[in-house]
CSV table of C-alpha atoms and ligand atoms in Angstrom, one decimal:
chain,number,residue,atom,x,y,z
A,224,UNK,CA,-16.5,-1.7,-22.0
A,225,UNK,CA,-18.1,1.1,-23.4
A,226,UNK,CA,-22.1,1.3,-23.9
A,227,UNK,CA,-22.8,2.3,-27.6
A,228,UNK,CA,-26.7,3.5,-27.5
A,229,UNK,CA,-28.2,3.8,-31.2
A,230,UNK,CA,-32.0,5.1,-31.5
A,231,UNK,CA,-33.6,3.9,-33.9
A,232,UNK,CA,-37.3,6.3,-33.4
A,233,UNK,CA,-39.1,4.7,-30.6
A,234,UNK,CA,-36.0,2.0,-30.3
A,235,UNK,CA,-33.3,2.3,-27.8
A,236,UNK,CA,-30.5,-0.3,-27.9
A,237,UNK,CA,-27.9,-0.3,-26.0
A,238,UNK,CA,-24.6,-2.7,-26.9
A,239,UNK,CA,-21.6,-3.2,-25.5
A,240,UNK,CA,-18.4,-4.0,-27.0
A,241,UNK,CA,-14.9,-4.4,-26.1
A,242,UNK,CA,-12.8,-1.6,-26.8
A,243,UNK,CA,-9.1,-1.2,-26.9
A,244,UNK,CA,-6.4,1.1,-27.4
A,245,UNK,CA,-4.3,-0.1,-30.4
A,246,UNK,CA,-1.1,0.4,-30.2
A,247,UNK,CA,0.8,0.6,-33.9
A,248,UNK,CA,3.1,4.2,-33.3
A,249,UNK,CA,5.7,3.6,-30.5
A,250,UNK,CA,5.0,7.6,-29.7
A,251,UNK,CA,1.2,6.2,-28.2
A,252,UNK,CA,2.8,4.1,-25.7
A,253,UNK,CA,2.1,6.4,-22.5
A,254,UNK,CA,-1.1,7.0,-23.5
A,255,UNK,CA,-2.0,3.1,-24.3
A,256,UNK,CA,-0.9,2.7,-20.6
A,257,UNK,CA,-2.6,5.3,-19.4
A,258,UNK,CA,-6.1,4.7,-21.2
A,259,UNK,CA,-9.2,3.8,-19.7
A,260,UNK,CA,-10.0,0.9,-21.7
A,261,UNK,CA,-7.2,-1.2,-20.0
A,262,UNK,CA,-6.9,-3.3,-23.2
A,263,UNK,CA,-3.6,-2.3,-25.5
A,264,UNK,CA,-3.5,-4.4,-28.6
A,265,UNK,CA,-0.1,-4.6,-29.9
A,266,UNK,CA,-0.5,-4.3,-33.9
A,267,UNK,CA,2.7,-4.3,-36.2
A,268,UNK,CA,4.6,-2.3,-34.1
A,269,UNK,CA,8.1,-1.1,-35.0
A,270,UNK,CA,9.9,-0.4,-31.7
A,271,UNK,CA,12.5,2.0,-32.7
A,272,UNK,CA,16.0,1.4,-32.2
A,273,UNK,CA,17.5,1.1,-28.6
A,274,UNK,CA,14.1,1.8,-27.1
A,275,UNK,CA,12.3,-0.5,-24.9
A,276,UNK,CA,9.0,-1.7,-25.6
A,277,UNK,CA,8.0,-0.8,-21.8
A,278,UNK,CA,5.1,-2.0,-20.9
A,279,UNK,CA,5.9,-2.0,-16.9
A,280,UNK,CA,3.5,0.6,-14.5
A,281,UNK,CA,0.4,-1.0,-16.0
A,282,UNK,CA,-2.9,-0.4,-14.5
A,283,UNK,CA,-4.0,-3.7,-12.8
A,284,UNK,CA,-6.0,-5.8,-15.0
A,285,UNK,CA,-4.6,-4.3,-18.0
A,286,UNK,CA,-4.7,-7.0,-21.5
A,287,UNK,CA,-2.2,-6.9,-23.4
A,288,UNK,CA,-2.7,-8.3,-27.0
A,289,UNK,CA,0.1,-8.8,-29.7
A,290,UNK,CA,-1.3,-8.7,-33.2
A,291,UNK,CA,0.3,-9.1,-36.2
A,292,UNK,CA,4.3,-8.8,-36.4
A,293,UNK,CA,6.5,-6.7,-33.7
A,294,UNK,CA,9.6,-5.7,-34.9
A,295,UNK,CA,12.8,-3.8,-33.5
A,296,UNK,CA,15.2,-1.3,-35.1
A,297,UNK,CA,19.0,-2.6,-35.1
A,298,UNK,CA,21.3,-0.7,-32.7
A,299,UNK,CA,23.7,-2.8,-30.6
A,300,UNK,CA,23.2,-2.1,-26.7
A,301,UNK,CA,22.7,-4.4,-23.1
A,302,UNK,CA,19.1,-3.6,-22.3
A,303,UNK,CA,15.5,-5.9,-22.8
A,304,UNK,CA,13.5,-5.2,-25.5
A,305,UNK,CA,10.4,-5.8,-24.1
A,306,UNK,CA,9.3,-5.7,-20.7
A,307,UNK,CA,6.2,-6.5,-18.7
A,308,UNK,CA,5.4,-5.4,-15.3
A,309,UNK,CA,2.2,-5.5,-13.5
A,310,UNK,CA,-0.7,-7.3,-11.3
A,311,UNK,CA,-3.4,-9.1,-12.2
A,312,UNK,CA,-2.4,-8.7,-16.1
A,313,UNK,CA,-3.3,-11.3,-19.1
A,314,UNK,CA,-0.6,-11.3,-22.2
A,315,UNK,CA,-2.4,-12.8,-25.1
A,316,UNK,CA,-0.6,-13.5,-28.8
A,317,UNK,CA,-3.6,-13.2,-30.9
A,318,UNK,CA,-3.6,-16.0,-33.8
A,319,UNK,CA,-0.6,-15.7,-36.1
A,320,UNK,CA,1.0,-13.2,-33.7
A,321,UNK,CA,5.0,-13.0,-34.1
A,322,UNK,CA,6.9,-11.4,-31.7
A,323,UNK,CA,10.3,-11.1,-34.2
A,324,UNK,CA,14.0,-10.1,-33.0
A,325,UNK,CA,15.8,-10.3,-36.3
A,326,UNK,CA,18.4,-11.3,-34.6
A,327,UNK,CA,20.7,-12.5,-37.1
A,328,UNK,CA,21.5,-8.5,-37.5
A,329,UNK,CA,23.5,-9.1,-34.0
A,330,UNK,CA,24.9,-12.3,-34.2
A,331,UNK,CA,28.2,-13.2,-34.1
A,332,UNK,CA,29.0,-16.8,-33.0
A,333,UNK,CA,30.1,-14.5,-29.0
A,334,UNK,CA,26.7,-14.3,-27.3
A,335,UNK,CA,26.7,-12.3,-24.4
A,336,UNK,CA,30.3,-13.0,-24.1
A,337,UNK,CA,31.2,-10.2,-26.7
A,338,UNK,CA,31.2,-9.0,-29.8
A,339,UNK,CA,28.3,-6.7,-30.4
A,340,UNK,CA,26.7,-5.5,-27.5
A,341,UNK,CA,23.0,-7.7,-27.5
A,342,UNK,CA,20.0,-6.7,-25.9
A,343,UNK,CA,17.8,-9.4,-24.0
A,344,UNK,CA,14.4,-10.0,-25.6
A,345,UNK,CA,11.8,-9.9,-22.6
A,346,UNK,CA,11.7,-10.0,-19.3
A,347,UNK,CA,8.3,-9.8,-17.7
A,348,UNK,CA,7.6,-9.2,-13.5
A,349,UNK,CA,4.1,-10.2,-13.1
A,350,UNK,CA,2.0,-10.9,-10.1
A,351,UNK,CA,-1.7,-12.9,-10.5
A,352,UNK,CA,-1.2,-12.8,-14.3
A,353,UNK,CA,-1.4,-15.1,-17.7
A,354,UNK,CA,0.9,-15.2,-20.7
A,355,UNK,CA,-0.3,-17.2,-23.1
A,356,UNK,CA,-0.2,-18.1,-26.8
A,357,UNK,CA,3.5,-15.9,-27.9
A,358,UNK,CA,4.9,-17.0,-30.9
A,359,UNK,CA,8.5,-15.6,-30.6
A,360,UNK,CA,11.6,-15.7,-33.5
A,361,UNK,CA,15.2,-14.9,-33.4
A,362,UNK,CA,15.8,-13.1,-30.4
A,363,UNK,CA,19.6,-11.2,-30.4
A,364,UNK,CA,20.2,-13.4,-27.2
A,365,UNK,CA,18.4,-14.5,-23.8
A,366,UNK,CA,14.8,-15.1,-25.3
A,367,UNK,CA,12.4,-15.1,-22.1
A,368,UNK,CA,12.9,-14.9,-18.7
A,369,UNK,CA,10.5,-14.4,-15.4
A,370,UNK,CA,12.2,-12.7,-12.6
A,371,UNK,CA,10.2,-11.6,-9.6
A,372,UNK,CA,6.9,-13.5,-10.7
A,373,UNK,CA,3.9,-15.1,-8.3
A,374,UNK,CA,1.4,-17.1,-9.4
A,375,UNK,CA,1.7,-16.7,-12.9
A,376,UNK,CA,1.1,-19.2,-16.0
A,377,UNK,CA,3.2,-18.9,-19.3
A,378,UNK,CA,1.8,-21.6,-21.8
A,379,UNK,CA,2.4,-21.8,-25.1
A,380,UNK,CA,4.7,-19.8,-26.3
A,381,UNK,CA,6.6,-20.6,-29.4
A,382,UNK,CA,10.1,-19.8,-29.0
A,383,UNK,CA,11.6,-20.7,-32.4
A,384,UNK,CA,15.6,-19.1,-33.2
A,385,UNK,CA,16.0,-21.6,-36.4
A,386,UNK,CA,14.2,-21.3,-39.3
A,387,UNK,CA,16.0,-19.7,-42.0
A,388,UNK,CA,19.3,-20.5,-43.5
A,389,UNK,CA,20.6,-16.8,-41.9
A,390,UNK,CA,19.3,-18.2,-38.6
A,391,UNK,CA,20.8,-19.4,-35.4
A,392,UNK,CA,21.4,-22.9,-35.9
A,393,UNK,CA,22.5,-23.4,-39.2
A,394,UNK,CA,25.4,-20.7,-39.4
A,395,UNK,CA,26.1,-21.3,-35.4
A,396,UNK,CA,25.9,-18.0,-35.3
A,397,UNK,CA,23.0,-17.8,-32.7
A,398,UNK,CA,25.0,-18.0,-29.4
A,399,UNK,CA,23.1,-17.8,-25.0
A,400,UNK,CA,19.8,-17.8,-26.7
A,401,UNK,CA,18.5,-19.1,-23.5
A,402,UNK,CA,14.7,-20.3,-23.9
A,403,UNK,CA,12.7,-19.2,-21.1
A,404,UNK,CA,14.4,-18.6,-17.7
A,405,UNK,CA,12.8,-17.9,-14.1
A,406,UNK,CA,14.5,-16.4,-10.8
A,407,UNK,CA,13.3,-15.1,-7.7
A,408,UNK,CA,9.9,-16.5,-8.7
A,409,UNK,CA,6.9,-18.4,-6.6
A,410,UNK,CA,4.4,-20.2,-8.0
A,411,UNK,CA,5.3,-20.0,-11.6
A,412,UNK,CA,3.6,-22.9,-14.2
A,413,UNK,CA,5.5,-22.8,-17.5
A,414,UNK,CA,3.2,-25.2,-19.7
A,415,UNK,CA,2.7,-25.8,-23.5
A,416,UNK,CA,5.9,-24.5,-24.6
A,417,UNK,CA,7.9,-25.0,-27.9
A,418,UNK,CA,11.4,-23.8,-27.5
A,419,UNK,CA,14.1,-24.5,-30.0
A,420,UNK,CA,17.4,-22.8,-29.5
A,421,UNK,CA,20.8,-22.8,-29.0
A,422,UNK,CA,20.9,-22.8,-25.0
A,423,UNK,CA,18.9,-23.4,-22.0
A,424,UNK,CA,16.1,-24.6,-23.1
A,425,UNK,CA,14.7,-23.5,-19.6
A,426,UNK,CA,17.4,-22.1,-16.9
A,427,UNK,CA,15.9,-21.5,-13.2
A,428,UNK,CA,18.4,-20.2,-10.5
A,429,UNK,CA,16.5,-19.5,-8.3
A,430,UNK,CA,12.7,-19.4,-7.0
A,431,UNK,CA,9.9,-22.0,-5.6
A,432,UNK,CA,7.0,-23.9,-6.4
A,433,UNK,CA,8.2,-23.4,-10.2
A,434,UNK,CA,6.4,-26.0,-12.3
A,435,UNK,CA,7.9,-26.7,-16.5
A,436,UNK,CA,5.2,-29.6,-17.8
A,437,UNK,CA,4.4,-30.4,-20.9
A,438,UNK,CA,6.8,-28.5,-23.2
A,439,UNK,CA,9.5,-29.4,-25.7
A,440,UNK,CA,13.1,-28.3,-26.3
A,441,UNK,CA,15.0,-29.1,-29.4
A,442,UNK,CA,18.4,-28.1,-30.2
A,443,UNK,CA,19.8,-26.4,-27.1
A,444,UNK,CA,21.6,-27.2,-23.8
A,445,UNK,CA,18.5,-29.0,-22.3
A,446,UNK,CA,16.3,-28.7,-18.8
A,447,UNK,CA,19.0,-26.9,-16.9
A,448,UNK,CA,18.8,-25.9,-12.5
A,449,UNK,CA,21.5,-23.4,-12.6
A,450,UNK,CA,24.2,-22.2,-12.2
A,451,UNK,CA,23.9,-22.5,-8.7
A,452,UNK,CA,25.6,-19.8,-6.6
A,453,UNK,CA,25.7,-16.7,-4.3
A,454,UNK,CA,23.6,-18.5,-1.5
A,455,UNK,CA,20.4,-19.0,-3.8
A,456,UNK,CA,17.9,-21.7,-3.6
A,457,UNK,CA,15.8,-23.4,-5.8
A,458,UNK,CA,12.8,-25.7,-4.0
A,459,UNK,CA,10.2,-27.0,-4.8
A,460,UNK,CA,10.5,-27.5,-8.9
A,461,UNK,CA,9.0,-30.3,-10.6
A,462,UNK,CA,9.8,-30.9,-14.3
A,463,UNK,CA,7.8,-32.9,-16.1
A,464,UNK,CA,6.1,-34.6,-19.6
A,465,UNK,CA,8.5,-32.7,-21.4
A,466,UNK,CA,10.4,-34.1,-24.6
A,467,UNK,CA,14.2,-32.9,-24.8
A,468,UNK,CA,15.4,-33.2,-28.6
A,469,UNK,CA,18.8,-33.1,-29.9
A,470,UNK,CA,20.1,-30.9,-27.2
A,471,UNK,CA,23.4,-31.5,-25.8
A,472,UNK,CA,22.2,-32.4,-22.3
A,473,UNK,CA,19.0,-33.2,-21.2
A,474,UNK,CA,18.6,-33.0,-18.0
A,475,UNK,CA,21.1,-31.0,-15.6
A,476,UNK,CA,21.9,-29.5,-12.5
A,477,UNK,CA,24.9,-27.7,-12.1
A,478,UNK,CA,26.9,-25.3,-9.1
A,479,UNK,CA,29.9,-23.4,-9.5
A,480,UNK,CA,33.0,-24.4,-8.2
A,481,UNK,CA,33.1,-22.8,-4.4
A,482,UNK,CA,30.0,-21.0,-4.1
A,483,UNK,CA,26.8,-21.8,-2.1
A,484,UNK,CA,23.2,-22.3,-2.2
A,485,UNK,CA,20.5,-25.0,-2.1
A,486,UNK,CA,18.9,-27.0,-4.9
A,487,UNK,CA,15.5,-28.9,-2.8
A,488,UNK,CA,12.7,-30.6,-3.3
A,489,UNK,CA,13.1,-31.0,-6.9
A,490,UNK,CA,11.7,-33.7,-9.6
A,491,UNK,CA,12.2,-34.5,-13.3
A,492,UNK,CA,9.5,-37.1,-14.3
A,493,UNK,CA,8.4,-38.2,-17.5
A,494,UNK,CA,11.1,-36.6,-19.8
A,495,UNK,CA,11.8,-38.3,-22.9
A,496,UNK,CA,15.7,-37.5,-24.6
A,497,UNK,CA,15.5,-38.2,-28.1
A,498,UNK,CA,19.7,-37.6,-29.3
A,499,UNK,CA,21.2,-36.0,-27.1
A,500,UNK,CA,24.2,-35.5,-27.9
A,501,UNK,CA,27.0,-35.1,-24.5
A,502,UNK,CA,25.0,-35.7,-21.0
A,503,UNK,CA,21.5,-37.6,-21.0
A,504,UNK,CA,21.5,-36.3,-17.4
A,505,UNK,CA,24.0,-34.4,-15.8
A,506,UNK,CA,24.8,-33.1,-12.3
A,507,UNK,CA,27.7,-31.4,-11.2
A,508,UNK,CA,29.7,-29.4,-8.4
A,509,UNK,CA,32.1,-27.7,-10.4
A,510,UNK,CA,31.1,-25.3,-13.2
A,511,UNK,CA,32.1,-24.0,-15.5
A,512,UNK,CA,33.8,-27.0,-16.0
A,513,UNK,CA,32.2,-29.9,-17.0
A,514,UNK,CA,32.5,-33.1,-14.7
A,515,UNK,CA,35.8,-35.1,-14.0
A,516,UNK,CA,37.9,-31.9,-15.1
A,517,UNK,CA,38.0,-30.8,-12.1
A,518,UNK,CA,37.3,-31.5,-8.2
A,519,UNK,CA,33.4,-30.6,-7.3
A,520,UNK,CA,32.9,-28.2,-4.2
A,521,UNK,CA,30.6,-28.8,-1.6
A,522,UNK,CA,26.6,-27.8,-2.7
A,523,UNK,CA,23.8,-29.0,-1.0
A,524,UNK,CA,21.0,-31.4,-3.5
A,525,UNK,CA,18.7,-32.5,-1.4
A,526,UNK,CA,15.5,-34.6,-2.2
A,527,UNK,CA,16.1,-34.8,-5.8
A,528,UNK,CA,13.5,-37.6,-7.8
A,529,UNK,CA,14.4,-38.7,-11.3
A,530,UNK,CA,11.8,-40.5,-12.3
A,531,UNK,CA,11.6,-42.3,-15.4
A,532,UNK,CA,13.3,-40.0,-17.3
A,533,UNK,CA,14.0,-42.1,-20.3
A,534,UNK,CA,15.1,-42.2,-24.0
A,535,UNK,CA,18.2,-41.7,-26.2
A,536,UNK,CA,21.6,-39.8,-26.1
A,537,UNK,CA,23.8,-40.5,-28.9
A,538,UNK,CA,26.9,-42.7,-29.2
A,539,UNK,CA,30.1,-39.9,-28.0
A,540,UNK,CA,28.1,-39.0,-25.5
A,541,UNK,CA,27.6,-40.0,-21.9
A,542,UNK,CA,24.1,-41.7,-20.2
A,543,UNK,CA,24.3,-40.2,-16.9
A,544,UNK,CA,27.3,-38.3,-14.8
A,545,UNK,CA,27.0,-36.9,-11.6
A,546,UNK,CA,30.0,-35.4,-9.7
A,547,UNK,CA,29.3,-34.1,-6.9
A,548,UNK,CA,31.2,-33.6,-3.4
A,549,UNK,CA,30.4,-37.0,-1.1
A,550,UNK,CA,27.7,-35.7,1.2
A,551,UNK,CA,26.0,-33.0,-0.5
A,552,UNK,CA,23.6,-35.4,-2.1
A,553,UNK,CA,21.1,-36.8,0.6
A,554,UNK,CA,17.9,-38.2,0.3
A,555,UNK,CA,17.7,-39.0,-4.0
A,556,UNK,CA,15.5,-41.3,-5.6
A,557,UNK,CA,16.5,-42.6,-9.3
A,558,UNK,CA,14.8,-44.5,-11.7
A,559,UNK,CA,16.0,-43.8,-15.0
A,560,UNK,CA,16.6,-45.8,-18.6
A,561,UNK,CA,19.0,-43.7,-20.9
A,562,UNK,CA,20.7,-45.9,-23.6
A,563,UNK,CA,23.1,-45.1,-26.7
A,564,UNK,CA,25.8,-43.3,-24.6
A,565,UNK,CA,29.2,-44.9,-25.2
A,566,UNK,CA,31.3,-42.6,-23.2
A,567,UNK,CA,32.3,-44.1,-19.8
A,568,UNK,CA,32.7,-41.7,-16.7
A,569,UNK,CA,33.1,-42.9,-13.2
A,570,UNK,CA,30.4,-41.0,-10.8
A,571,UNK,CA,31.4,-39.0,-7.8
A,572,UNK,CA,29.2,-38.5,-4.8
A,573,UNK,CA,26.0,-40.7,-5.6
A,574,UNK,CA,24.7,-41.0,-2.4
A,575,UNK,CA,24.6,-44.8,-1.1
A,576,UNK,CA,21.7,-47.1,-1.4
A,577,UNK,CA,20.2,-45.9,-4.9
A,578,UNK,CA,20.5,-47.6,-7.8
A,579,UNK,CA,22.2,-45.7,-10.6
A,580,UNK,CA,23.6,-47.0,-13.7
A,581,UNK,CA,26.2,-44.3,-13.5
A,582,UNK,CA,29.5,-45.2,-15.0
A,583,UNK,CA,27.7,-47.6,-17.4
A,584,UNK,CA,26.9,-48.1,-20.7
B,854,NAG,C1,-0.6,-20.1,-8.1
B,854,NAG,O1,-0.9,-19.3,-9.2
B,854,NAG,C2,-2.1,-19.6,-9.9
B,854,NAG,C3,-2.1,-18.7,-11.1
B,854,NAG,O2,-1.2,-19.1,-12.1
B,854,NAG,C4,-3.3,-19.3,-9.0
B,854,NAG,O3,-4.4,-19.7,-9.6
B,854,NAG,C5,-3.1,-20.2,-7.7
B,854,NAG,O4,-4.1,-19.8,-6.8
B,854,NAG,C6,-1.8,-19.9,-7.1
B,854,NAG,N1,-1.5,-20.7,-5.9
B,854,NAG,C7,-1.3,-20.3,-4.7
B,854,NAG,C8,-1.1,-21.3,-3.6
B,854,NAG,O5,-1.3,-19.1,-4.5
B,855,NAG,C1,10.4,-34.0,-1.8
B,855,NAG,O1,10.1,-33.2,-2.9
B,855,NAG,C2,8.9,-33.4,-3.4
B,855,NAG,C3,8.7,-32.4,-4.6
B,855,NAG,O2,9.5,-32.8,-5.6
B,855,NAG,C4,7.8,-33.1,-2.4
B,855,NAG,O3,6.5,-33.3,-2.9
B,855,NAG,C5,8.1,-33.9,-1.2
B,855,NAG,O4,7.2,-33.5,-0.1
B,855,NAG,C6,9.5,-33.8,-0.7
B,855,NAG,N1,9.7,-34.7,0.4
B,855,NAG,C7,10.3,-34.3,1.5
B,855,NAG,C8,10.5,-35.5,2.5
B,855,NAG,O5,10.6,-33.2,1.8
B,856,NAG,C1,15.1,-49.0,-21.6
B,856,NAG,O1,14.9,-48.4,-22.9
B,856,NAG,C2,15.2,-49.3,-24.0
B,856,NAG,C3,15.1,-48.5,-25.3
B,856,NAG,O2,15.4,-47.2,-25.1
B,856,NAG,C4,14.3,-50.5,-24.0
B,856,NAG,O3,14.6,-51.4,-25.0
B,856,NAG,C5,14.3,-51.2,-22.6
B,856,NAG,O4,13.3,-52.2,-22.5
B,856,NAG,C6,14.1,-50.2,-21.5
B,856,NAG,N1,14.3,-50.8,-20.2
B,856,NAG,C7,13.5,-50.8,-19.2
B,856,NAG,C8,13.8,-51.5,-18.0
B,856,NAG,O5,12.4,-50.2,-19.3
């Protein structure tokens, strides 16, 4: 705040108002983070090709407002686009705010697998922060992800890679457009989110006290704990009031084939799956392959609830598989009603005494 005093004769009036650095040249970036005004408002921005948009060593308390549409010059390379870093920092999208990859000028059916080289969009590391209200389009690849955050809220954000007939879904074209991911995270709520994509619609791998409520996916690869590997350990998740649309799976948890970790504590409730079109829910020891391909290895799932997680898959796909090594699953509750699937699979490793429709059509 800065005091404004206007005389008018005799009159003295002093008002404050809000004032903030906009940013709208990519050159005033140091000095944006730098200024004493702690508010940077983001305002058609054209990040120039290959450069970040980095927004990391932020004063604490720093706001950071998008206005208006960012955009990104085309060069093919691995890094994010856009990266947030900081304590005690609030990300706003102001109304009609689009945060837009273009990122049909990278994509190439390959992903991340190859091809051209595709940065991420954003990742942000934020501690006692808020982002809320993003509207976000086309991303070259991995849309959002949280690493390293505590006690954070991300609610709605609009993560759309569709729309157009050059867009992902309609050529294929758009390939690991994850959603949102988290890792290494504590007390993370993602709430009031729209994602539709062509992968993860969320993807945790690791992290606790992570809660995804409210939010719905259409068009991806569905609610997704994993992969699960390299000793990590996700506890302490719930999942819920969330509507999974024409994904291919709707729930899942998956581990690779021989590696370790610990999935715990973890519940899916509420979910609706509107046709979804290979797994309504799937969990599975041996990725990347998909169930009964191959033999699961042993990864601990302890305490896992499904609870009324409900709805539709369609007719080649399967309601439920899990395949899992006997004895990594302990302690599950299930109560689940998924209908339409007409693909059979025999269940490995459900542990005994719960009541599964697994195998079942
Ligand atoms: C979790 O994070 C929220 C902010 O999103 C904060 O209000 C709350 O106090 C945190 N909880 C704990 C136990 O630290
Ligand atoms: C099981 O996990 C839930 C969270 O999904 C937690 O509230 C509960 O305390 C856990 N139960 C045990 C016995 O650890
Ligand atoms: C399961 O869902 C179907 C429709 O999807 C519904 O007709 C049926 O009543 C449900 N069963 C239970 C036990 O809720």
């Amino acid at each position: 705040m800065k005091p404004i005093i206007t005389s008018f004769g005799s009159l003295v009036l002093v008002v404050a108002i809000a004032s903030a650095f906009e940013l709208n040249q990519f050159e005033q970036l140091d000095a944006a983070k730098k200024s004493a005004d702690k508010r940077i408002v983001i305002k058609n921005l054209v990040v120039p090709a290959g450069k970040m948009l980095d927004l990391t060593n932020l004063q604490q308390g720093t706001v950071i407002e998008f206005e208006g549409r960012l955009t990104f010059g085309y060069q093919e390379w691995d890094g994010t686009m856009i990266r947030i870093k900081g304590k005690n920092i609030r990300v706003v999208g102001k109304p009609g705010n689009l945060l837009d990859g273009e990122g049909h000028r990278w994509w190439d059916k390959k992903g991340g697998n190859g091809g051209k080289k595709k940065p991420r969009f954003i990742e942000v590391n934020l501690e006692d922060s808020l982002v809320t209200g993003l509207n976000i389009k086309n991303p070259p690849r991995h849309c959002f992800v949280a690493n390293y955050c505590k006690n954070v809220r991300i609610e709605f954000v609009n993560i759309d890679i569709n729309v157009d007939i050059k867009d992902g879904d309609k050529k294929g074209a758009g390939h690991n457009t994850d959603g949102i991911g988290c890792g290494g995270s504590s007390n993370v709520t993602i709430s009031n989110c729209k994602v539709h994509n062509q992968d993860d619609c969320f993807a945790i791998g690791s992290g606790r006290d992570i809660v995804f409520e409210n939010n719905v996916c259409t068009g991806g690869h569905g609610i997704s704990i994993g992969s699960m590997g390299k000793g990590k350990v996700v506890e302490r998740l719930i999942v819920r009031n969330c509507v999974v649309i024409k994904n291919t799976n709707g729930v899942r948890i998956k581990s690779r084939k021989g590696e370790t970790g610990l999935v715990k504590d973890v519940t899916f409730e509420n979910i609706e799956l509107q046709g979804v079109t290979q797994y309504g829910i799937i969990i599975h020891g041996n990725y990347p392959d998909n169930g009964p391909k191959s033999e699961p290895t042993p990864f601990p799932i302890e305490n896992l609830t499904i609870n009324n997680v409900h709805g539709t898959v369609g007719r080649g796909a399967a309601n439920i598989l899990v395949w899992v090594t006997p004895g990594s699953a302990k302690n599950w509750k299930w109560n689940s009603n998924i209908t339409g699937g007409k693909r059979r699979l025999s269940c490995k490793g459900v542990p005994s005494g719960i009541n599964m429709p697994c195998g079942k059509i």
